[in-house]
Coordinates of C-alpha atoms in Angstrom, one line a residue:
M4 CA 18.1 5.2 -21.6
R5 CA 15.2 7.7 -21.6
Q6 CA 14.3 8.8 -18.2
P7 CA 10.7 8.6 -17.0
R8 CA 9.0 12.0 -16.4
G9 CA 9.6 13.3 -12.9
G10 CA 12.2 10.6 -12.1
S11 CA 15.9 10.5 -11.9
G12 CA 16.3 6.7 -11.6
T13 CA 19.2 4.8 -13.0
P14 CA 19.3 1.3 -14.4
S15 CA 20.4 -1.2 -11.9
K16 CA 23.4 -3.4 -12.3
T17 CA 21.1 -6.4 -12.9
R18 CA 21.6 -7.6 -16.5
P19 CA 18.7 -6.5 -18.7
Q20 CA 16.6 -9.3 -20.0
T21 CA 15.4 -8.9 -23.6
T22 CA 14.0 -10.7 -26.5
S23 CA 13.5 -9.4 -30.0
S24 CA 10.2 -7.6 -29.0
V25 CA 10.0 -7.5 -25.2
G26 CA 12.5 -6.1 -22.7
F27 CA 12.9 -5.7 -18.9
V28 CA 15.4 -3.2 -17.6
P29 CA 15.4 -2.9 -13.8
V30 CA 15.6 0.7 -12.5
E31 CA 16.7 1.9 -9.1
R32 CA 16.2 5.0 -7.0
L33 CA 12.7 5.9 -8.1
P34 CA 9.7 6.2 -5.8
E35 CA 7.6 3.1 -5.6
S36 CA 4.9 3.1 -8.3
A37 CA 2.1 0.9 -9.7
L38 CA 2.4 -0.2 -13.3
G39 CA 0.3 -2.3 -15.6
L40 CA 1.4 -4.7 -18.3
V41 CA -0.9 -4.4 -21.3
W42 CA -0.9 -6.1 -24.7
H43 CA -3.4 -6.6 -27.5
R44 CA -5.3 -9.9 -27.1
D45 CA -4.1 -10.9 -30.6
G46 CA -0.5 -10.0 -29.8
E47 CA 0.1 -12.5 -27.0
T48 CA 3.2 -14.4 -27.9
A49 CA 5.5 -16.8 -26.2
A50 CA 7.8 -13.8 -25.5
V51 CA 5.0 -12.0 -23.7
R52 CA 4.2 -15.1 -21.6
E53 CA 7.9 -15.5 -20.7
F54 CA 8.1 -11.9 -19.8
V55 CA 5.2 -12.3 -17.4
R56 CA 6.8 -15.4 -15.9
A57 CA 10.1 -13.6 -15.5
L58 CA 8.4 -10.8 -13.6
A59 CA 6.5 -13.2 -11.4
G60 CA 9.8 -15.1 -10.7
R61 CA 11.3 -11.8 -9.4
G62 CA 8.5 -11.4 -6.9
V63 CA 6.7 -8.8 -9.0
S64 CA 3.0 -9.0 -8.4
L65 CA 0.9 -8.5 -11.4
G66 CA -2.4 -8.7 -9.5
D67 CA -5.4 -10.3 -11.0
A68 CA -5.1 -10.8 -14.7
Q69 CA -8.0 -9.2 -16.5
V70 CA -9.0 -9.0 -20.1
V71 CA -10.6 -5.7 -21.1
A72 CA -12.5 -5.6 -24.4

């Protein structure tokens, strides 16, 4: 797994959740950070929607969804 810049985190023991085009790999021991989930409006798929639901189910706040043109 490629390490993020400035971080020395390690993947957690939680089993990674993946589909053919979307993946979620929990990482531990990194400072808290803010991230954004972005995809092209024409690229929204059932896999993307399921990924968002999975994050929300883990208590990850995605804030207010916004469409930016």
